[in-house]
Amino acid sequence: MNILVTGGAGYIGSVVVEETLHAGHKTVVYDNLVNGHRDMVAPDATFIEGDLLDRTLLETSLRDHDIEAVIHMAAYSLVGESVVEPEKYYVNNVVAGIALLDAMRASDVSKIVFSSTAAVYGEPEKQPIEESDRTAPTNPYGDTKLAFEHALKAYETAYGIRYASLRYFNAAGASERCGELHEPETHLIPLVLQTAAGQRDFVEIFGDDYPTRDGTCIRDYVHVVDLARAHVKALEILDERSAIFNLGCGGDGYTVSEVIETTREVTGVNIPTRVSSRRPGDPAVLIASSDRIKSELGWQPEFQDLRFIIESAWKWMKTRSNGAVARKDA
Ligand SMILES: NC(=O)c1ccc[n+]([C@@H]2O[C@H](COP(=O)([O-])OP(=O)(O)OC[C@H]3O[C@@H](n4cnc5c(N)ncnc54)[C@H](O)[C@@H]3O)[C@@H](O)[C@H]2O)c1
């Protein structure tokens, strides 16, 4: 297929592009580089620097490359920022997303895979979380992702655009070429690795009095390569129908303390920590039920082992900085 990946120069998008190319799909990346990295786009992909709100460029890109399906990953995704700057999030994650759907309609592209998020569930009523559970986001970021899911449903009913919405849990790890490089960084594993590399003084643990096995929050980490492969599988189901899938590994998840301890083992570095109070809206446990994606898409995570996830991210960090982060290595 000919595929256009919005946000394909970002962390997850760059790995998705590696996997679509690997599966034999001709891949076009459409990214305005606001948070992306041109050098993370695979050399075999076509790169177009453009904004989703540039309707003319978007439609030309869809038509000129005979695009048959879109993987829509471009968005803003900082929860805290979305609370203080909701306009930025509604414009980019909803208004620009609708502009994409309308450009698809105008260009007769009728398949889309969407990067949704576990944040659509808010504070879940039970674990593991199933796709049929109540959606009740607790911040504008989650609201915008859920709003776009609603738009997808309406656009399918009215205009026949099929969608697969993938509700990611915590993407983590790296491929050989591509890894996590957000600015600012808010995700636990890169923060812990940056502390191991001496780029931060300590890791802040938000609460150690949760009802979990060691008092720290439990999250579901999915290796970015496993996550990317789910997109290739999701493209296939669009021949038949639309669907919503959780994209996490399920199981017991990992606590914040387990992530830090495993990173100490992987890097051989003592990682200072500081415990502060709980953050509002941080549930004790967030684990996906991955039954639906496993049974309906035949997706199976291969790299869910935490040690492997952290090793891949550490290796990538060192390669990216030509070994500079390794200065504290044991
Ligand atoms: N990282 C996670 O753990 C996680 C979890 C749940 C959901 N998600 C979702 O997955 C997607 C990718 O996340 P990521 O961590 O790779 O983020 P990222 O910021 O690294 O990538 C997003 C990319 O989109 C581009 N972009 C943003 N707005 C654009 C616009 N208007 N036009 C064109 N390009 C634009 C950015 O330049 C960037 O390259 C996002 O939609 C995010 O909400 C991520």
CSV table of C-alpha atoms and ligand atoms in Angstrom, one decimal:
chain,number,residue,atom,x,y,z
A,1,MET,CA,0.0,0.0,0.0
A,2,ASN,CA,0.9,3.7,-0.3
A,3,ILE,CA,0.8,5.1,3.2
A,4,LEU,CA,1.1,8.6,4.6
A,5,VAL,CA,2.3,8.9,8.2
A,6,THR,CA,1.6,12.2,10.0
A,7,GLY,CA,4.1,12.8,12.8
A,8,GLY,CA,6.5,10.3,11.2
A,9,ALA,CA,9.5,12.2,12.4
A,10,GLY,CA,8.5,11.8,16.0
A,11,TYR,CA,9.5,9.2,18.5
A,12,ILE,CA,6.9,6.6,17.8
A,13,GLY,CA,6.2,7.7,14.2
A,14,SER,CA,9.8,7.2,13.1
A,15,VAL,CA,9.7,3.5,14.3
A,16,VAL,CA,6.2,3.0,12.7
A,17,VAL,CA,7.8,4.2,9.4
A,18,GLU,CA,10.6,1.6,9.8
A,19,GLU,CA,7.9,-1.1,10.2
A,20,THR,CA,5.7,0.0,7.3
A,21,LEU,CA,8.7,0.1,5.0
A,22,HIS,CA,9.8,-3.3,6.3
A,23,ALA,CA,6.3,-4.7,5.5
A,24,GLY,CA,6.7,-3.4,1.9
A,25,HIS,CA,4.5,-0.3,2.1
A,26,LYS,CA,5.6,2.8,0.2
A,27,THR,CA,5.7,5.3,3.0
A,28,VAL,CA,5.4,9.1,3.0
A,29,VAL,CA,6.1,11.1,6.2
A,30,TYR,CA,4.2,14.3,6.7
A,31,ASP,CA,5.6,16.3,9.6
A,32,ASN,CA,6.1,20.0,10.4
A,33,LEU,CA,9.1,19.1,12.7
A,34,VAL,CA,7.6,21.2,15.6
A,35,ASN,CA,8.7,18.3,17.8
A,36,GLY,CA,10.1,15.9,15.2
A,37,HIS,CA,13.6,15.0,14.0
A,38,ARG,CA,14.4,15.0,10.3
A,39,ASP,CA,17.3,12.5,10.8
A,40,MET,CA,15.0,10.0,12.4
A,41,VAL,CA,13.0,9.5,9.3
A,42,ALA,CA,14.1,6.4,7.5
A,43,PRO,CA,16.0,7.1,4.3
A,44,ASP,CA,13.7,5.0,2.2
A,45,ALA,CA,10.6,7.1,3.2
A,46,THR,CA,9.6,10.2,1.3
A,47,PHE,CA,9.7,13.2,3.6
A,48,ILE,CA,7.3,16.2,3.3
A,49,GLU,CA,7.7,19.0,5.7
A,50,GLY,CA,4.2,20.4,6.3
A,51,ASP,CA,1.6,21.2,8.8
A,52,LEU,CA,-1.8,19.4,9.0
A,53,LEU,CA,-3.5,22.8,8.7
A,54,ASP,CA,-1.9,23.4,5.3
A,55,ARG,CA,-4.8,22.0,3.4
A,56,THR,CA,-3.4,22.5,-0.1
A,57,LEU,CA,-0.1,20.8,0.7
A,58,LEU,CA,-1.9,18.0,2.5
A,59,GLU,CA,-4.2,17.2,-0.4
A,60,THR,CA,-1.4,17.5,-2.9
A,61,SER,CA,0.6,15.1,-0.9
A,62,LEU,CA,-2.2,12.6,-0.6
A,63,ARG,CA,-3.0,12.8,-4.4
A,64,ASP,CA,0.6,12.9,-5.8
A,65,HIS,CA,1.6,9.8,-3.8
A,66,ASP,CA,-1.6,7.9,-4.5
A,67,ILE,CA,-2.1,7.4,-0.8
A,68,GLU,CA,-4.4,4.6,0.2
A,69,ALA,CA,-4.2,4.8,4.0
A,70,VAL,CA,-3.1,7.3,6.6
A,71,ILE,CA,-1.5,6.6,10.0
A,72,HIS,CA,-2.2,9.7,12.0
A,73,MET,CA,0.3,10.2,14.8
A,74,ALA,CA,0.9,14.0,14.7
A,75,ALA,CA,-0.3,15.6,17.9
A,76,TYR,CA,0.7,17.5,21.0
A,77,SER,CA,0.9,15.1,24.0
A,78,LEU,CA,2.0,16.8,27.2
A,79,VAL,CA,-0.7,16.3,29.8
A,80,GLY,CA,0.4,19.2,32.1
A,81,GLU,CA,0.8,21.7,29.1
A,82,SER,CA,-2.7,20.7,27.9
A,83,VAL,CA,-4.2,21.9,31.2
A,84,VAL,CA,-2.6,25.4,31.0
A,85,GLU,CA,-2.8,25.7,27.1
A,86,PRO,CA,-6.0,23.8,26.1
A,87,GLU,CA,-6.3,25.9,22.9
A,88,LYS,CA,-3.0,24.6,21.6
A,89,TYR,CA,-4.3,21.1,22.1
A,90,TYR,CA,-7.8,21.5,20.7
A,91,VAL,CA,-6.4,23.2,17.6
A,92,ASN,CA,-3.7,20.6,16.9
A,93,ASN,CA,-5.3,17.4,18.1
A,94,VAL,CA,-8.9,18.1,17.0
A,95,VAL,CA,-9.1,21.0,14.5
A,96,ALA,CA,-6.0,19.9,12.5
A,97,GLY,CA,-7.2,16.2,12.8
A,98,ILE,CA,-10.5,17.2,11.2
A,99,ALA,CA,-8.6,19.1,8.5
A,100,LEU,CA,-6.8,15.8,7.8
A,101,LEU,CA,-10.1,13.8,7.6
A,102,ASP,CA,-11.5,16.4,5.2
A,103,ALA,CA,-8.4,16.3,3.0
A,104,MET,CA,-8.7,12.5,3.0
A,105,ARG,CA,-12.4,12.8,1.9
A,106,ALA,CA,-11.4,15.2,-0.9
A,107,SER,CA,-8.7,12.8,-2.1
A,108,ASP,CA,-10.7,9.6,-1.8
A,109,VAL,CA,-8.6,8.1,1.0
A,110,SER,CA,-10.8,6.0,3.2
A,111,LYS,CA,-8.6,4.3,5.8
A,112,ILE,CA,-6.9,5.8,8.9
A,113,VAL,CA,-5.0,4.4,11.9
A,114,PHE,CA,-5.1,6.8,14.8
A,115,SER,CA,-2.7,7.2,17.8
A,116,SER,CA,-5.1,7.4,20.7
A,117,THR,CA,-4.1,7.0,24.3
A,118,ALA,CA,-4.9,5.3,27.6
A,119,ALA,CA,-5.6,8.9,28.8
A,120,VAL,CA,-9.1,8.5,27.3
A,121,TYR,CA,-10.0,6.3,30.3
A,122,GLY,CA,-9.1,8.8,33.0
A,123,GLU,CA,-9.1,7.2,36.4
A,124,PRO,CA,-10.3,3.7,35.5
A,125,GLU,CA,-12.9,1.9,37.6
A,126,LYS,CA,-11.2,-1.5,37.3
A,127,GLN,CA,-8.0,-3.2,36.0
A,128,PRO,CA,-7.0,-4.4,33.5
A,129,ILE,CA,-8.8,-1.8,31.4
A,130,GLU,CA,-10.9,-3.1,28.6
A,131,GLU,CA,-11.9,-1.1,25.4
A,132,SER,CA,-15.6,-1.2,26.5
A,133,ASP,CA,-14.8,0.5,29.8
A,134,ARG,CA,-16.0,4.0,30.5
A,135,THR,CA,-14.1,6.8,28.9
A,136,ALA,CA,-13.7,9.8,31.2
A,137,PRO,CA,-10.5,11.8,30.5
A,138,THR,CA,-9.2,13.9,33.4
A,139,ASN,CA,-7.3,16.4,31.3
A,140,PRO,CA,-7.6,18.3,28.0
A,141,TYR,CA,-5.0,16.1,26.3
A,142,GLY,CA,-7.2,13.0,26.9
A,143,ASP,CA,-10.3,15.1,26.0
A,144,THR,CA,-8.9,16.0,22.6
A,145,LYS,CA,-7.9,12.4,21.8
A,146,LEU,CA,-11.4,11.2,22.7
A,147,ALA,CA,-13.0,14.0,20.7
A,148,PHE,CA,-11.1,12.9,17.7
A,149,GLU,CA,-12.2,9.3,18.2
A,150,HIS,CA,-15.8,10.6,18.2
A,151,ALA,CA,-15.1,12.4,15.0
A,152,LEU,CA,-13.8,9.2,13.5
A,153,LYS,CA,-17.0,7.4,14.3
A,154,ALA,CA,-19.1,10.1,12.8
A,155,TYR,CA,-16.9,10.3,9.7
A,156,GLU,CA,-17.2,6.6,9.2
A,157,THR,CA,-21.0,6.7,9.5
A,158,ALA,CA,-21.4,9.7,7.2
A,159,TYR,CA,-18.5,9.4,4.8
A,160,GLY,CA,-17.4,5.7,5.0
A,161,ILE,CA,-13.8,6.5,6.3
A,162,ARG,CA,-12.7,3.3,8.2
A,163,TYR,CA,-10.6,3.8,11.3
A,164,ALA,CA,-8.5,1.8,13.7
A,165,SER,CA,-8.0,3.7,17.0
A,166,LEU,CA,-5.0,2.4,19.0
A,167,ARG,CA,-5.1,3.4,22.6
A,168,TYR,CA,-1.5,3.3,23.6
A,169,PHE,CA,-0.3,2.7,27.1
A,170,ASN,CA,3.3,3.7,27.8
A,171,ALA,CA,5.5,3.5,24.7
A,172,ALA,CA,9.1,2.8,25.7
A,173,GLY,CA,12.5,1.5,24.3
A,174,ALA,CA,14.1,2.2,21.0
A,175,SER,CA,14.8,0.6,17.7
A,176,GLU,CA,18.4,0.5,16.3
A,177,ARG,CA,18.0,4.0,14.7
A,178,CYS,CA,15.1,5.7,16.5
A,179,GLY,CA,14.4,6.5,20.1
A,180,GLU,CA,12.7,8.8,22.5
A,181,LEU,CA,13.8,12.5,22.3
A,182,HIS,CA,11.1,14.7,23.6
A,183,GLU,CA,11.7,18.3,24.7
A,184,PRO,CA,10.7,18.6,27.5
A,185,GLU,CA,10.9,15.0,28.5
A,186,THR,CA,8.2,13.8,30.8
A,187,HIS,CA,8.3,10.0,30.4
A,188,LEU,CA,9.8,7.9,33.2
A,189,ILE,CA,12.3,5.7,31.3
A,190,PRO,CA,14.1,8.5,29.5
A,191,LEU,CA,14.1,10.6,32.6
A,192,VAL,CA,15.7,7.7,34.6
A,193,LEU,CA,18.3,7.1,31.8
A,194,GLN,CA,19.1,10.8,31.6
A,195,THR,CA,19.7,10.7,35.4
A,196,ALA,CA,22.0,7.7,34.9
A,197,ALA,CA,23.8,9.7,32.2
A,198,GLY,CA,24.4,12.6,34.6
A,199,GLN,CA,22.1,14.9,32.7
A,200,ARG,CA,19.7,15.2,35.7
A,201,ASP,CA,20.5,15.2,39.4
A,202,PHE,CA,17.8,12.8,40.6
A,203,VAL,CA,14.6,11.0,39.6
A,204,GLU,CA,11.5,12.4,41.3
A,205,ILE,CA,9.1,9.7,42.5
A,206,PHE,CA,5.6,11.1,42.8
A,207,GLY,CA,4.2,9.1,45.8
A,208,ASP,CA,5.4,5.9,47.4
A,209,ASP,CA,2.3,5.2,49.4
A,210,TYR,CA,0.1,3.8,46.7
A,211,PRO,CA,-1.6,0.4,47.4
A,212,THR,CA,0.8,-1.4,45.1
A,213,ARG,CA,3.6,-4.0,45.7
A,214,ASP,CA,6.2,-1.4,46.6
A,215,GLY,CA,4.0,1.7,47.1
A,216,THR,CA,4.9,3.3,43.7
A,217,CYS,CA,2.6,3.5,40.7
A,218,ILE,CA,2.3,0.6,38.2
A,219,ARG,CA,2.3,1.2,34.5
A,220,ASP,CA,2.1,-0.9,31.4
A,221,TYR,CA,5.2,-0.4,29.1
A,222,VAL,CA,5.0,-1.5,25.5
A,223,HIS,CA,8.2,-1.6,23.4
A,224,VAL,CA,8.0,0.9,20.6
A,225,VAL,CA,8.9,-1.8,18.0
A,226,ASP,CA,6.0,-4.0,19.2
A,227,LEU,CA,3.8,-0.9,19.2
A,228,ALA,CA,4.8,0.0,15.7
A,229,ARG,CA,4.1,-3.5,14.4
A,230,ALA,CA,0.5,-3.3,15.7
A,231,HIS,CA,0.0,-0.4,13.2
A,232,VAL,CA,1.0,-2.6,10.3
A,233,LYS,CA,-1.6,-5.2,11.5
A,234,ALA,CA,-4.2,-2.5,12.1
A,235,LEU,CA,-4.0,-1.4,8.4
A,236,GLU,CA,-5.1,-4.9,7.4
A,237,ILE,CA,-8.3,-5.0,9.4
A,238,LEU,CA,-9.4,-1.8,7.7
A,239,ASP,CA,-10.3,-3.9,4.6
A,240,GLU,CA,-13.2,-5.3,6.7
A,241,ARG,CA,-14.2,-2.8,9.4
A,242,SER,CA,-13.3,-0.1,12.0
A,243,ALA,CA,-12.1,-1.0,15.4
A,244,ILE,CA,-10.7,0.3,18.7
A,245,PHE,CA,-7.8,-1.5,20.4
A,246,ASN,CA,-5.9,-1.0,23.6
A,247,LEU,CA,-2.2,-1.2,22.9
A,248,GLY,CA,-0.4,-2.4,26.0
A,249,CYS,CA,1.2,-5.6,27.1
A,250,GLY,CA,-1.2,-6.4,30.0
A,251,GLY,CA,0.2,-8.7,32.7
A,252,ASP,CA,1.5,-7.2,36.0
A,253,GLY,CA,3.1,-4.1,34.6
A,254,TYR,CA,6.1,-2.5,36.3
A,255,THR,CA,6.3,-0.1,39.3
A,256,VAL,CA,8.3,3.1,39.2
A,257,SER,CA,10.8,1.6,41.7
A,258,GLU,CA,11.2,-1.5,39.5
A,259,VAL,CA,12.0,0.7,36.5
A,260,ILE,CA,14.6,2.6,38.5
A,261,GLU,CA,16.2,-0.5,39.9
A,262,THR,CA,16.3,-2.2,36.5
A,263,THR,CA,17.9,0.9,35.0
A,264,ARG,CA,20.6,0.8,37.8
A,265,GLU,CA,21.3,-2.8,36.8
A,266,VAL,CA,21.4,-2.0,33.1
A,267,THR,CA,23.6,1.1,33.3
A,268,GLY,CA,25.7,0.1,36.3
A,269,VAL,CA,25.1,3.6,37.7
A,270,ASN,CA,23.6,4.6,41.1
A,271,ILE,CA,20.5,6.7,40.3
A,272,PRO,CA,19.6,9.2,43.0
A,273,THR,CA,15.9,9.5,43.7
A,274,ARG,CA,13.7,11.9,45.6
A,275,VAL,CA,10.2,11.1,46.8
A,276,SER,CA,7.6,13.8,46.6
A,277,SER,CA,3.8,13.8,47.0
A,278,ARG,CA,1.3,12.2,44.6
A,279,ARG,CA,0.3,14.1,41.5
A,280,PRO,CA,-3.4,14.7,41.2
A,281,GLY,CA,-5.1,12.4,38.8
A,282,ASP,CA,-2.3,9.8,38.8
A,283,PRO,CA,-4.0,6.4,39.2
A,284,ALA,CA,-2.2,3.7,41.3
A,285,VAL,CA,-2.3,1.2,38.4
A,286,LEU,CA,-2.8,1.5,34.7
A,287,ILE,CA,-2.8,-1.8,32.9
A,288,ALA,CA,-4.3,-2.6,29.5
A,289,SER,CA,-6.3,-5.7,28.8
A,290,SER,CA,-4.7,-6.7,25.5
A,291,ASP,CA,-7.0,-9.6,24.9
A,292,ARG,CA,-8.8,-7.8,22.0
A,293,ILE,CA,-5.8,-6.8,20.0
A,294,LYS,CA,-4.3,-10.3,20.5
A,295,SER,CA,-7.3,-12.2,19.4
A,296,GLU,CA,-8.6,-9.9,16.7
A,297,LEU,CA,-5.3,-8.7,15.2
A,298,GLY,CA,-3.1,-11.6,16.1
A,299,TRP,CA,-0.7,-9.1,17.7
A,300,GLN,CA,1.8,-10.4,20.3
A,301,PRO,CA,4.4,-8.3,22.0
A,302,GLU,CA,7.9,-9.8,21.6
A,303,PHE,CA,9.9,-7.4,23.7
A,304,GLN,CA,7.9,-6.7,26.8
A,305,ASP,CA,10.7,-7.6,29.2
A,306,LEU,CA,11.5,-4.5,31.1
A,307,ARG,CA,15.3,-5.1,31.0
A,308,PHE,CA,15.2,-5.4,27.2
A,309,ILE,CA,13.2,-2.2,26.9
A,310,ILE,CA,15.6,-0.3,29.0
A,311,GLU,CA,18.7,-1.8,27.4
A,312,SER,CA,17.4,-0.8,24.0
A,313,ALA,CA,16.7,2.8,25.1
A,314,TRP,CA,20.1,3.1,26.8
A,315,LYS,CA,22.0,1.7,23.8
A,316,TRP,CA,20.2,4.1,21.5
A,317,MET,CA,21.0,7.1,23.8
A,318,LYS,CA,24.6,6.2,23.8
A,319,THR,CA,24.7,5.8,20.0
A,320,ARG,CA,22.8,9.1,19.5
A,321,SER,CA,25.3,11.0,21.6
A,322,ASN,CA,28.3,9.2,20.2
A,323,GLY,CA,28.9,7.6,23.6
A,324,ALA,CA,28.9,10.8,25.5
A,325,VAL,CA,26.2,9.6,27.9
A,326,ALA,CA,28.3,6.7,28.8
A,327,ARG,CA,30.7,8.8,30.9
A,328,LYS,CA,29.3,7.5,34.1
A,329,ASP,CA,29.3,3.9,33.0
A,330,ALA,CA,30.6,1.4,35.5
B,1,LIG,N1,4.7,8.4,23.7
B,1,LIG,C1,3.7,7.8,24.3
B,1,LIG,O1,4.0,7.0,25.3
B,1,LIG,C2,2.3,7.9,23.8
B,1,LIG,C3,1.3,7.4,24.6
B,1,LIG,C4,-0.1,7.5,24.2
B,1,LIG,C5,-0.3,8.2,23.0
B,1,LIG,N2,0.7,8.7,22.2
B,1,LIG,C6,0.4,9.4,21.0
B,1,LIG,O2,1.2,8.9,20.0
B,1,LIG,C7,1.6,9.9,19.0
B,1,LIG,C8,3.1,10.1,18.9
B,1,LIG,O3,3.7,10.3,20.1
B,1,LIG,P1,5.2,10.6,20.2
B,1,LIG,O4,5.6,10.3,21.6
B,1,LIG,O5,5.9,9.9,19.1
B,1,LIG,O6,5.2,12.2,20.0
B,1,LIG,P2,6.3,13.1,19.3
B,1,LIG,O7,6.0,14.5,19.7
B,1,LIG,O8,7.6,12.6,19.3
B,1,LIG,O9,5.7,13.0,17.7
B,1,LIG,C9,4.7,13.8,17.2
B,1,LIG,C10,5.1,14.3,15.9
B,1,LIG,O10,4.0,15.0,15.3
B,1,LIG,C11,4.6,16.2,14.6
B,1,LIG,N3,3.5,17.2,14.6
B,1,LIG,C12,2.8,17.7,15.7
B,1,LIG,N4,1.9,18.6,15.2
B,1,LIG,C13,1.9,18.6,13.9
B,1,LIG,C14,1.2,19.2,12.8
B,1,LIG,N5,0.2,20.1,13.1
B,1,LIG,N6,1.5,19.0,11.6
B,1,LIG,C15,2.5,18.1,11.2
B,1,LIG,N7,3.2,17.5,12.2
B,1,LIG,C16,2.9,17.7,13.5
B,1,LIG,C17,5.8,16.6,15.5
B,1,LIG,O11,6.7,17.4,14.8
B,1,LIG,C18,6.3,15.2,15.9
B,1,LIG,O12,7.3,14.8,15.0
B,1,LIG,C19,0.9,11.2,19.5
B,1,LIG,O13,-0.3,11.4,18.8
B,1,LIG,C20,0.6,10.9,21.0
B,1,LIG,O14,-0.5,11.6,21.5
B,1,LIG,C21,2.0,8.6,22.7
